[in-house]
Short mmCIF file of C-alpha atoms in Angstrom, two decimals:
data_model
loop_
_atom_site.label_atom_id
_atom_site.label_comp_id
_atom_site.label_asym_id
_atom_site.label_seq_id
_atom_site.Cartn_x
_atom_site.Cartn_y
_atom_site.Cartn_z
CA UNK M 1 0.63 -38.67 25.42
CA UNK M 2 -2.04 -39.54 23.31
CA UNK M 3 -4.44 -36.08 24.85
CA UNK M 4 -4.08 -33.02 24.34
CA UNK M 5 -4.37 -31.60 27.25
CA UNK M 6 -5.50 -32.96 31.15
CA UNK M 7 -8.91 -31.62 31.06
CA UNK M 8 -9.20 -34.81 26.96
CA UNK M 9 -10.63 -37.94 28.22
CA UNK M 10 -10.99 -39.57 25.06
CA UNK M 11 -14.95 -37.77 24.28
CA UNK M 12 -16.10 -35.42 23.49
CA UNK M 13 -17.31 -33.23 26.59
CA UNK M 14 -20.89 -33.92 25.55
CA UNK M 15 -21.27 -38.10 24.54
CA UNK M 16 -22.87 -38.92 27.76
CA UNK M 17 -23.81 -42.10 25.98
CA UNK M 18 -22.25 -45.01 27.92
CA UNK M 19 -23.32 -43.48 31.16
CA UNK M 20 -27.11 -43.77 30.49
CA UNK M 21 -27.09 -47.43 31.06
CA UNK M 22 -26.00 -46.95 35.38
CA UNK M 23 -29.18 -45.29 35.59
CA UNK M 24 -30.88 -49.49 36.15
CA UNK M 25 -28.34 -50.18 38.85
CA UNK M 26 -29.16 -49.05 42.69
CA UNK M 27 -25.45 -48.85 43.86
CA UNK M 28 -24.04 -46.63 46.63
CA UNK M 29 -20.67 -46.63 46.11
CA UNK M 30 -18.68 -46.25 42.55
CA UNK M 31 -15.21 -46.44 41.11
CA UNK M 32 -14.44 -45.45 37.94
CA UNK M 33 -10.63 -46.94 37.06
CA UNK M 34 -9.88 -44.83 33.24
CA UNK M 35 -11.74 -41.67 35.09
CA UNK M 36 -10.26 -39.08 33.08
CA UNK M 37 -10.79 -35.54 34.36
CA UNK M 38 -13.74 -37.68 36.49
CA UNK M 39 -17.11 -36.80 33.68
CA UNK M 40 -18.79 -39.69 35.01
CA UNK M 41 -18.84 -38.01 37.93
CA UNK M 42 -20.32 -35.14 36.61
CA UNK M 43 -23.39 -37.26 34.94
CA UNK M 44 -23.97 -38.55 38.17
CA UNK M 45 -24.78 -35.16 39.24
CA UNK M 46 -26.77 -34.29 37.13
CA UNK M 47 -28.82 -36.96 36.88
CA UNK M 48 -29.40 -36.47 40.43
CA UNK M 49 -27.66 -40.13 40.98
CA UNK M 50 -25.50 -39.21 44.37
CA UNK M 51 -22.72 -42.01 45.74
CA UNK M 52 -19.87 -42.12 47.13
CA UNK M 53 -17.62 -41.68 43.64
CA UNK M 54 -13.39 -42.38 43.72
CA UNK M 55 -11.53 -42.61 40.62
CA UNK M 56 -8.26 -44.08 38.97
CA UNK M 57 -6.51 -43.10 36.71
CA UNK M 58 -2.32 -43.22 35.03
CA UNK M 59 -2.57 -39.50 34.47
CA UNK M 60 -1.72 -37.17 37.66
CA UNK M 61 -2.80 -33.92 35.63
CA UNK M 62 -5.63 -35.38 35.05
CA UNK M 63 -6.54 -36.22 38.32
CA UNK M 64 -5.89 -33.26 39.54
CA UNK M 65 -9.38 -32.05 37.64
CA UNK M 66 -11.06 -34.41 39.92
CA UNK M 67 -13.16 -32.79 43.00
CA UNK M 68 -13.06 -36.59 44.31
CA UNK M 69 -10.73 -38.84 46.43
CA UNK M 70 -8.51 -40.01 43.44
CA UNK M 71 -5.91 -42.73 42.94
CA UNK M 72 -3.35 -44.19 40.60
CA UNK M 73 -3.63 -47.84 41.00
CA UNK M 74 -6.79 -49.89 42.37
CA UNK M 75 -7.27 -49.11 45.53
CA UNK M 76 -7.22 -52.82 47.61
CA UNK M 77 -9.16 -51.10 51.10
CA UNK M 78 -12.08 -51.69 50.53
CA UNK M 79 -14.85 -52.99 48.27
CA UNK M 80 -17.24 -51.04 45.60
CA UNK M 81 -21.23 -51.68 44.83
CA UNK M 82 -19.86 -50.77 41.54
CA UNK M 83 -16.91 -50.77 39.26
CA UNK M 84 -17.06 -48.79 36.02
CA UNK M 85 -13.98 -48.80 33.28
CA UNK M 86 -14.94 -47.00 30.29
CA UNK M 87 -12.93 -46.09 27.31
CA UNK M 88 -10.08 -48.35 29.40
CA UNK M 89 -7.25 -49.07 27.58
CA UNK M 90 -8.56 -47.58 25.16
CA UNK M 91 -5.29 -46.39 23.30
CA UNK M 92 -2.15 -48.49 21.69
CA UNK M 93 -1.05 -45.00 22.77
CA UNK M 94 3.44 -46.47 22.61
CA UNK M 95 2.84 -50.00 23.54
CA UNK M 96 1.29 -52.64 21.08
CA UNK M 97 -2.25 -53.93 21.11
CA UNK M 98 -2.18 -58.04 23.15
CA UNK M 99 0.09 -55.10 25.52
CA UNK M 100 -2.93 -53.67 26.17
CA UNK M 101 -5.68 -56.31 25.76
CA UNK M 102 -3.27 -57.87 29.06
CA UNK M 103 -3.66 -55.29 31.02
CA UNK M 104 -7.52 -54.18 30.29
CA UNK M 105 -7.47 -57.93 31.32
CA UNK M 106 -5.83 -56.87 34.41
CA UNK M 107 -7.50 -54.22 35.92
CA UNK M 108 -10.67 -56.23 35.29
CA UNK M 109 -9.37 -58.70 37.22
CA UNK M 110 -8.27 -55.95 39.86
CA UNK M 111 -11.85 -54.77 39.47
CA UNK M 112 -13.84 -57.86 40.53
CA UNK M 113 -11.94 -58.36 43.96
CA UNK M 114 -13.27 -54.64 44.26
CA UNK M 115 -16.56 -54.79 43.10
CA UNK M 116 -19.28 -55.35 44.81
CA UNK M 117 -22.32 -55.61 43.40
CA UNK M 118 -21.31 -54.40 39.82
CA UNK M 119 -18.61 -54.26 37.29
CA UNK M 120 -19.37 -52.01 33.78
CA UNK M 121 -16.95 -52.07 30.57
CA UNK M 122 -16.21 -51.14 26.82
CA UNK M 123 -14.74 -52.00 24.30
CA UNK M 124 -14.75 -50.50 21.13
CA UNK M 125 -16.09 -52.65 18.08
CA UNK M 126 -13.62 -53.89 15.59
CA UNK M 127 -15.60 -52.31 12.79
CA UNK M 128 -13.54 -48.94 13.52
CA UNK M 129 -11.28 -49.74 12.04
CA UNK M 130 -8.88 -47.31 13.93
CA UNK M 131 -5.78 -47.94 13.82
CA UNK M 132 -4.44 -45.96 17.15
CA UNK M 133 -7.39 -48.21 19.00
CA UNK M 134 -7.65 -51.60 20.95
CA UNK M 135 -10.16 -53.19 19.40
CA UNK M 136 -12.09 -56.04 19.92
CA UNK M 137 -14.56 -58.65 18.32
CA UNK M 138 -17.73 -59.51 20.59
CA UNK M 139 -16.14 -62.86 21.72
CA UNK M 140 -13.17 -61.52 22.27
CA UNK M 141 -15.24 -58.92 24.91
CA UNK M 142 -17.64 -61.37 26.19
CA UNK M 143 -13.96 -64.06 26.90
CA UNK M 144 -13.54 -60.86 29.01
CA UNK M 145 -17.34 -60.71 31.26
CA UNK M 146 -16.49 -64.18 31.23
CA UNK M 147 -13.58 -63.86 33.13
CA UNK M 148 -15.07 -61.79 36.05
CA UNK M 149 -18.81 -62.52 36.38
CA UNK M 150 -20.45 -65.57 34.98
CA UNK M 151 -24.40 -63.02 34.39
CA UNK M 152 -23.04 -61.05 32.27
CA UNK M 153 -25.12 -58.17 29.61
CA UNK M 154 -23.20 -56.94 26.26
CA UNK M 155 -25.19 -54.07 24.69
CA UNK M 156 -23.70 -53.86 20.94
CA UNK M 157 -26.50 -51.18 20.39
CA UNK M 158 -26.48 -48.81 22.93
CA UNK M 159 -23.59 -46.98 20.86
CA UNK M 160 -21.75 -47.41 16.64
CA UNK M 161 -17.76 -48.05 18.03
CA UNK M 162 -18.16 -49.35 21.67
CA UNK M 163 -20.68 -52.35 23.49
CA UNK M 164 -21.01 -52.05 27.07
CA UNK M 165 -20.94 -54.84 29.40
CA UNK M 166 -23.04 -55.29 32.47
CA UNK M 167 -21.40 -58.13 35.03
CA UNK M 168 -23.32 -59.14 37.92
CA UNK M 169 -20.20 -59.63 40.23
CA UNK M 170 -20.65 -63.22 41.30
CA UNK M 171 -20.91 -64.35 45.92
CA UNK M 172 -19.74 -66.72 46.96
#
């Protein structure tokens, strides 16, 4: 496993840049896919954004650190105002880049099925040059967004190594 402990989220503990763009949204419920030790929940609470929060991660030892409802797969029993995928499937691990990109695509589609208003996700820019990360070009990131919604914004310069994508879920 690529994480040193259950508390390891792949980001420095005080690195919350990726959450800042959530302040622009109005939501009452969040599903955090790839939650790690639920740092998004901590940030929401610290910023006075109180909402129903649930977490998904494949690392069961990490979910034991969370003080919320947790899952090891995306739940399908309800809808969430917002689904977040920050740093999800960002490491190659023991897999291939292609299979990790396919997994990310699948998670985004599953997220679209349970998102009522918004999906927010990140991809790691190719310019980082890391051999351990799943890297995306801007076009690849845009193609992912187009697969799940028609209205999206890509934040290219919010963080040096990642792109953040804000999608408005299509109403039918």
